[in-house]
């Protein structure tokens, strides 16, 4: 059991943590102002700034799937642990099983069931890989879907959209993970300051700056263009390197085994589907109308 007494060492670490958080918030604005949406794509990954994120970590994000059998495949624990190590996270710094249970159900000191529903909903969307389907009402029928590699998901009422859509739990959670917000407060109040410190000393803050900038310039559709040579593809925002790494870090901090269920590869959204989402004023289209393209 972690001690609840805050030593001078912990107070100093928390001070450094919040200074780094404040720096990250300032950088968000700077990146949003500086970045050029028309910047050339990275030759190896095909993503351009800000969608490519920090160069030091871009290689850790999913690459484009080449084997059809690996579409929507999860990372697996070994691969996840290697990524965690390279972004600066350790399994012993994640929440305990009881803490994770409280965090995702609204328990613990200062817990909120409403906030927990957003957090758990976000995790479910981001681990929508083989073996982790989402169930939605599609024309009155409960329908399982697995679309993680596309960076898309189906809402409970059957709408197809990017996880970064304004209506998605995965977008709404941004207010909860803001520095000094619900997540920070819950972790400090529930004997998990070491988890909080680990997050802010990892790649999480710098990747969050790029992710924030990417979301600000992507309109209602929240899709990303990938360009390799003469081939232009589109994928959902959640599979862009900085967003994927930010989400990986946050989920790993809750549960390394859940982070291992995130998509290992990204896949181009079929053009007919991408065009429909981009043309929609809400960034949503009925899944039933486009399901045949996503099999």
GROMACS .gro file of C-alpha atoms in nm:
model
  295
    1UNK     CA    1   0.000   0.000   0.000
    2UNK     CA    2   0.136   0.340  -0.097
    3UNK     CA    3   0.176   0.585   0.190
    4UNK     CA    4  -0.075   0.870   0.197
    5UNK     CA    5   0.169   1.107   0.369
    6UNK     CA    6   0.327   1.357   0.132
    7UNK     CA    7   0.697   1.383   0.204
    8UNK     CA    8   0.905   1.680   0.106
    9UNK     CA    9   1.036   1.470  -0.182
   10UNK     CA   10   0.682   1.422  -0.314
   11UNK     CA   11   0.604   1.793  -0.279
   12UNK     CA   12   0.911   1.878  -0.485
   13UNK     CA   13   0.813   1.621  -0.749
   14UNK     CA   14   0.459   1.758  -0.765
   15UNK     CA   15   0.598   2.108  -0.808
   16UNK     CA   16   0.807   1.992  -1.103
   17UNK     CA   17   0.505   1.807  -1.243
   18UNK     CA   18   0.284   2.116  -1.246
   19UNK     CA   19   0.558   2.336  -1.388
   20UNK     CA   20   0.589   2.085  -1.671
   21UNK     CA   21   0.213   2.078  -1.714
   22UNK     CA   22   0.202   2.456  -1.736
   23UNK     CA   23   0.478   2.447  -1.996
   24UNK     CA   24   0.282   2.190  -2.195
   25UNK     CA   25  -0.027   2.411  -2.193
   26UNK     CA   26   0.178   2.706  -2.319
   27UNK     CA   27   0.334   2.490  -2.589
   28UNK     CA   28  -0.012   2.384  -2.708
   29UNK     CA   29  -0.082   2.740  -2.813
   30UNK     CA   30   0.259   2.784  -2.970
   31UNK     CA   31   0.235   2.464  -3.172
   32UNK     CA   32  -0.116   2.554  -3.290
   33UNK     CA   33   0.010   2.891  -3.413
   34UNK     CA   34   0.337   2.766  -3.561
   35UNK     CA   35   0.237   2.452  -3.741
   36UNK     CA   36   0.179   2.459  -4.116
   37UNK     CA   37  -0.104   2.224  -4.220
   38UNK     CA   38   0.053   2.201  -4.566
   39UNK     CA   39   0.389   2.085  -4.433
   40UNK     CA   40   0.548   1.802  -4.630
   41UNK     CA   41   0.488   1.450  -4.507
   42UNK     CA   42   0.758   1.244  -4.338
   43UNK     CA   43   0.909   1.010  -4.597
   44UNK     CA   44   0.883   0.702  -4.378
   45UNK     CA   45   0.551   0.751  -4.199
   46UNK     CA   46   0.358   0.969  -4.443
   47UNK     CA   47   0.224   1.199  -4.172
   48UNK     CA   48   0.299   1.572  -4.170
   49UNK     CA   49   0.312   1.815  -3.879
   50UNK     CA   50   0.131   1.839  -3.645
   51UNK     CA   51  -0.013   1.493  -3.720
   52UNK     CA   52   0.332   1.333  -3.705
   53UNK     CA   53   0.399   1.455  -3.352
   54UNK     CA   54   0.741   1.481  -3.190
   55UNK     CA   55   1.006   1.328  -3.421
   56UNK     CA   56   1.166   1.136  -3.133
   57UNK     CA   57   0.851   0.928  -3.080
   58UNK     CA   58   0.690   0.907  -3.424
   59UNK     CA   59   0.845   0.565  -3.495
   60UNK     CA   60   0.665   0.416  -3.193
   61UNK     CA   61   0.317   0.477  -3.333
   62UNK     CA   62   0.138   0.221  -3.551
   63UNK     CA   63   0.254   0.181  -3.909
   64UNK     CA   64   0.028   0.111  -4.204
   65UNK     CA   65  -0.100  -0.246  -4.214
   66UNK     CA   66   0.041  -0.458  -4.496
   67UNK     CA   67  -0.096  -0.799  -4.396
   68UNK     CA   68  -0.478  -0.807  -4.417
   69UNK     CA   69  -0.488  -1.061  -4.134
   70UNK     CA   70  -0.342  -0.795  -3.902
   71UNK     CA   71  -0.623  -0.543  -3.963
   72UNK     CA   72  -0.752  -0.430  -3.621
   73UNK     CA   73  -0.500  -0.657  -3.446
   74UNK     CA   74  -0.404  -0.555  -3.089
   75UNK     CA   75  -0.046  -0.474  -2.989
   76UNK     CA   76  -0.003  -0.755  -2.738
   77UNK     CA   77   0.171  -0.719  -2.404
   78UNK     CA   78   0.534  -0.756  -2.520
   79UNK     CA   79   0.504  -0.484  -2.785
   80UNK     CA   80   0.312  -0.259  -2.548
   81UNK     CA   81   0.579  -0.287  -2.280
   82UNK     CA   82   0.850  -0.198  -2.531
   83UNK     CA   83   0.661   0.115  -2.636
   84UNK     CA   84   0.596   0.208  -2.273
   85UNK     CA   85   0.965   0.179  -2.191
   86UNK     CA   86   1.061   0.403  -2.483
   87UNK     CA   87   0.814   0.676  -2.388
   88UNK     CA   88   0.922   0.660  -2.025
   89UNK     CA   89   0.660   0.451  -1.845
   90UNK     CA   90   0.700   0.145  -1.623
   91UNK     CA   91   0.438  -0.116  -1.527
   92UNK     CA   92   0.491  -0.058  -1.156
   93UNK     CA   93   0.392   0.308  -1.204
   94UNK     CA   94   0.045   0.217  -1.331
   95UNK     CA   95  -0.256   0.211  -1.102
   96UNK     CA   96  -0.316  -0.093  -0.886
   97UNK     CA   97  -0.608  -0.317  -0.983
   98UNK     CA   98  -0.822  -0.162  -0.709
   99UNK     CA   99  -0.727   0.192  -0.806
  100UNK     CA  100  -0.803   0.120  -1.172
  101UNK     CA  101  -1.140  -0.026  -1.076
  102UNK     CA  102  -1.226   0.280  -0.867
  103UNK     CA  103  -1.101   0.519  -1.134
  104UNK     CA  104  -1.314   0.367  -1.411
  105UNK     CA  105  -1.630   0.327  -1.201
  106UNK     CA  106  -1.637   0.660  -1.019
  107UNK     CA  107  -1.519   0.524  -0.686
  108UNK     CA  108  -1.242   0.643  -0.460
  109UNK     CA  109  -1.201   0.982  -0.294
  110UNK     CA  110  -1.378   1.247  -0.501
  111UNK     CA  111  -1.484   0.998  -0.767
  112UNK     CA  112  -1.750   1.091  -1.021
  113UNK     CA  113  -1.961   0.831  -1.199
  114UNK     CA  114  -2.025   1.074  -1.484
  115UNK     CA  115  -1.652   1.132  -1.535
  116UNK     CA  116  -1.582   0.760  -1.501
  117UNK     CA  117  -1.834   0.680  -1.774
  118UNK     CA  118  -1.651   0.914  -2.011
  119UNK     CA  119  -1.317   0.759  -1.915
  120UNK     CA  120  -1.435   0.400  -1.952
  121UNK     CA  121  -1.617   0.486  -2.276
  122UNK     CA  122  -1.294   0.634  -2.412
  123UNK     CA  123  -1.095   0.323  -2.324
  124UNK     CA  124  -1.353   0.097  -2.488
  125UNK     CA  125  -1.337   0.299  -2.810
  126UNK     CA  126  -0.957   0.308  -2.818
  127UNK     CA  127  -0.919  -0.068  -2.767
  128UNK     CA  128  -1.176  -0.154  -3.036
  129UNK     CA  129  -0.956  -0.429  -3.179
  130UNK     CA  130  -0.993  -0.800  -3.245
  131UNK     CA  131  -1.155  -0.950  -2.937
  132UNK     CA  132  -1.284  -0.613  -2.814
  133UNK     CA  133  -1.594  -0.528  -3.021
  134UNK     CA  134  -1.826  -0.238  -2.955
  135UNK     CA  135  -2.201  -0.306  -2.967
  136UNK     CA  136  -2.435  -0.058  -3.133
  137UNK     CA  137  -2.797  -0.033  -3.234
  138UNK     CA  138  -2.785  -0.057  -3.613
  139UNK     CA  139  -3.135  -0.041  -3.762
  140UNK     CA  140  -3.277  -0.189  -3.444
  141UNK     CA  141  -3.026  -0.475  -3.423
  142UNK     CA  142  -2.747  -0.500  -3.164
  143UNK     CA  143  -2.440  -0.516  -3.388
  144UNK     CA  144  -2.075  -0.577  -3.294
  145UNK     CA  145  -1.811  -0.372  -3.476
  146UNK     CA  146  -1.430  -0.368  -3.476
  147UNK     CA  147  -1.283  -0.068  -3.659
  148UNK     CA  148  -0.979   0.033  -3.453
  149UNK     CA  149  -0.721   0.035  -3.732
  150UNK     CA  150  -0.931   0.278  -3.935
  151UNK     CA  151  -0.944   0.524  -3.647
  152UNK     CA  152  -1.323   0.503  -3.658
  153UNK     CA  153  -1.594   0.364  -3.432
  154UNK     CA  154  -1.969   0.320  -3.423
  155UNK     CA  155  -2.166   0.508  -3.159
  156UNK     CA  156  -2.427   0.326  -2.946
  157UNK     CA  157  -2.698   0.463  -3.176
  158UNK     CA  158  -2.530   0.345  -3.496
  159UNK     CA  159  -2.340   0.649  -3.627
  160UNK     CA  160  -1.993   0.606  -3.778
  161UNK     CA  161  -1.739   0.870  -3.677
  162UNK     CA  162  -1.384   0.949  -3.570
  163UNK     CA  163  -1.304   0.905  -3.200
  164UNK     CA  164  -1.201   1.273  -3.208
  165UNK     CA  165  -1.553   1.380  -3.310
  166UNK     CA  166  -1.688   1.648  -3.076
  167UNK     CA  167  -1.964   1.413  -2.957
  168UNK     CA  168  -1.730   1.126  -2.866
  169UNK     CA  169  -1.626   1.037  -2.510
  170UNK     CA  170  -1.270   1.027  -2.646
  171UNK     CA  171  -1.297   1.399  -2.727
  172UNK     CA  172  -1.497   1.494  -2.419
  173UNK     CA  173  -1.232   1.336  -2.196
  174UNK     CA  174  -0.996   1.622  -2.290
  175UNK     CA  175  -1.155   1.841  -2.023
  176UNK     CA  176  -1.096   1.571  -1.761
  177UNK     CA  177  -0.727   1.518  -1.845
  178UNK     CA  178  -0.638   1.887  -1.861
  179UNK     CA  179  -0.363   1.983  -1.612
  180UNK     CA  180  -0.520   2.039  -1.271
  181UNK     CA  181  -0.848   1.882  -1.382
  182UNK     CA  182  -1.046   1.581  -1.266
  183UNK     CA  183  -0.789   1.313  -1.348
  184UNK     CA  184  -0.499   1.499  -1.183
  185UNK     CA  185  -0.709   1.563  -0.874
  186UNK     CA  186  -0.839   1.206  -0.852
  187UNK     CA  187  -0.489   1.059  -0.878
  188UNK     CA  188  -0.353   1.289  -0.607
  189UNK     CA  189  -0.649   1.218  -0.379
  190UNK     CA  190  -0.626   0.842  -0.422
  191UNK     CA  191  -0.263   0.769  -0.340
  192UNK     CA  192  -0.155   0.764  -0.706
  193UNK     CA  193   0.070   1.068  -0.724
  194UNK     CA  194   0.352   0.848  -0.852
  195UNK     CA  195   0.135   0.755  -1.152
  196UNK     CA  196   0.069   1.123  -1.218
  197UNK     CA  197   0.438   1.211  -1.193
  198UNK     CA  198   0.526   0.925  -1.427
  199UNK     CA  199   0.282   1.052  -1.691
  200UNK     CA  200   0.418   1.406  -1.686
  201UNK     CA  201   0.779   1.300  -1.711
  202UNK     CA  202   0.700   1.071  -2.006
  203UNK     CA  203   0.639   1.158  -2.372
  204UNK     CA  204   0.278   1.237  -2.282
  205UNK     CA  205   0.304   1.620  -2.237
  206UNK     CA  206   0.493   1.693  -2.560
  207UNK     CA  207   0.276   1.460  -2.767
  208UNK     CA  208  -0.034   1.623  -2.618
  209UNK     CA  209   0.079   1.958  -2.760
  210UNK     CA  210   0.090   1.817  -3.113
  211UNK     CA  211  -0.235   1.629  -3.064
  212UNK     CA  212  -0.410   1.945  -2.948
  213UNK     CA  213  -0.289   2.136  -3.254
  214UNK     CA  214  -0.396   1.854  -3.486
  215UNK     CA  215  -0.749   1.848  -3.345
  216UNK     CA  216  -0.782   2.226  -3.372
  217UNK     CA  217  -0.730   2.230  -3.749
  218UNK     CA  218  -0.923   1.917  -3.847
  219UNK     CA  219  -1.282   2.037  -3.856
  220UNK     CA  220  -1.586   1.823  -3.782
  221UNK     CA  221  -1.457   1.512  -3.961
  222UNK     CA  222  -1.139   1.478  -3.750
  223UNK     CA  223  -0.965   1.268  -4.015
  224UNK     CA  224  -0.596   1.275  -4.110
  225UNK     CA  225  -0.431   1.266  -4.452
  226UNK     CA  226  -0.132   1.039  -4.502
  227UNK     CA  227   0.090   1.083  -4.808
  228UNK     CA  228   0.357   0.837  -4.921
  229UNK     CA  229   0.495   0.913  -5.264
  230UNK     CA  230   0.192   0.944  -5.492
  231UNK     CA  231  -0.041   0.755  -5.257
  232UNK     CA  232  -0.275   0.964  -5.043
  233UNK     CA  233  -0.474   0.788  -4.771
  234UNK     CA  234  -0.710   0.896  -4.493
  235UNK     CA  235  -0.732   0.762  -4.138
  236UNK     CA  236  -0.911   0.867  -3.821
  237UNK     CA  237  -0.742   1.113  -3.587
  238UNK     CA  238  -0.690   0.854  -3.311
  239UNK     CA  239  -0.435   0.672  -3.530
  240UNK     CA  240  -0.218   0.980  -3.593
  241UNK     CA  241   0.111   0.932  -3.400
  242UNK     CA  242   0.074   1.198  -3.127
  243UNK     CA  243  -0.289   1.115  -3.051
  244UNK     CA  244  -0.218   0.743  -3.047
  245UNK     CA  245   0.083   0.786  -2.815
  246UNK     CA  246  -0.109   1.019  -2.579
  247UNK     CA  247  -0.394   0.769  -2.558
  248UNK     CA  248  -0.151   0.481  -2.511
  249UNK     CA  249   0.020   0.661  -2.221
  250UNK     CA  250  -0.308   0.741  -2.048
  251UNK     CA  251  -0.448   0.390  -2.088
  252UNK     CA  252  -0.117   0.231  -1.983
  253UNK     CA  253  -0.124   0.441  -1.665
  254UNK     CA  254  -0.462   0.286  -1.587
  255UNK     CA  255  -0.380  -0.068  -1.697
  256UNK     CA  256  -0.086  -0.198  -1.904
  257UNK     CA  257  -0.298  -0.493  -2.018
  258UNK     CA  258  -0.561  -0.258  -2.160
  259UNK     CA  259  -0.295  -0.057  -2.344
  260UNK     CA  260  -0.183  -0.385  -2.501
  261UNK     CA  261  -0.527  -0.409  -2.665
  262UNK     CA  262  -0.481  -0.089  -2.868
  263UNK     CA  263  -0.445  -0.118  -3.249
  264UNK     CA  264  -0.103  -0.229  -3.367
  265UNK     CA  265  -0.147  -0.091  -3.721
  266UNK     CA  266  -0.347   0.178  -3.899
  267UNK     CA  267  -0.539   0.119  -4.220
  268UNK     CA  268  -0.667   0.362  -4.486
  269UNK     CA  269  -1.037   0.435  -4.459
  270UNK     CA  270  -1.208   0.332  -4.784
  271UNK     CA  271  -1.239   0.650  -4.996
  272UNK     CA  272  -1.619   0.629  -5.018
  273UNK     CA  273  -1.641   0.629  -4.639
  274UNK     CA  274  -1.383   0.905  -4.585
  275UNK     CA  275  -1.552   1.129  -4.841
  276UNK     CA  276  -1.891   1.081  -4.676
  277UNK     CA  277  -1.757   1.165  -4.329
  278UNK     CA  278  -1.575   1.471  -4.460
  279UNK     CA  279  -1.890   1.589  -4.638
  280UNK     CA  280  -2.105   1.552  -4.326
  281UNK     CA  281  -2.150   1.874  -4.127
  282UNK     CA  282  -2.132   1.671  -3.805
  283UNK     CA  283  -1.854   1.434  -3.913
  284UNK     CA  284  -2.098   1.144  -3.872
  285UNK     CA  285  -2.268   0.905  -4.116
  286UNK     CA  286  -2.501   0.610  -4.055
  287UNK     CA  287  -2.290   0.297  -4.016
  288UNK     CA  288  -2.557   0.089  -4.191
  289UNK     CA  289  -2.500   0.289  -4.512
  290UNK     CA  290  -2.125   0.219  -4.519
  291UNK     CA  291  -2.080  -0.112  -4.337
  292UNK     CA  292  -2.018  -0.300  -4.662
  293UNK     CA  293  -1.704  -0.092  -4.728
  294UNK     CA  294  -1.558  -0.176  -4.386
  295UNK     CA  295  -1.568  -0.556  -4.388
   0.00000   0.00000   0.00000
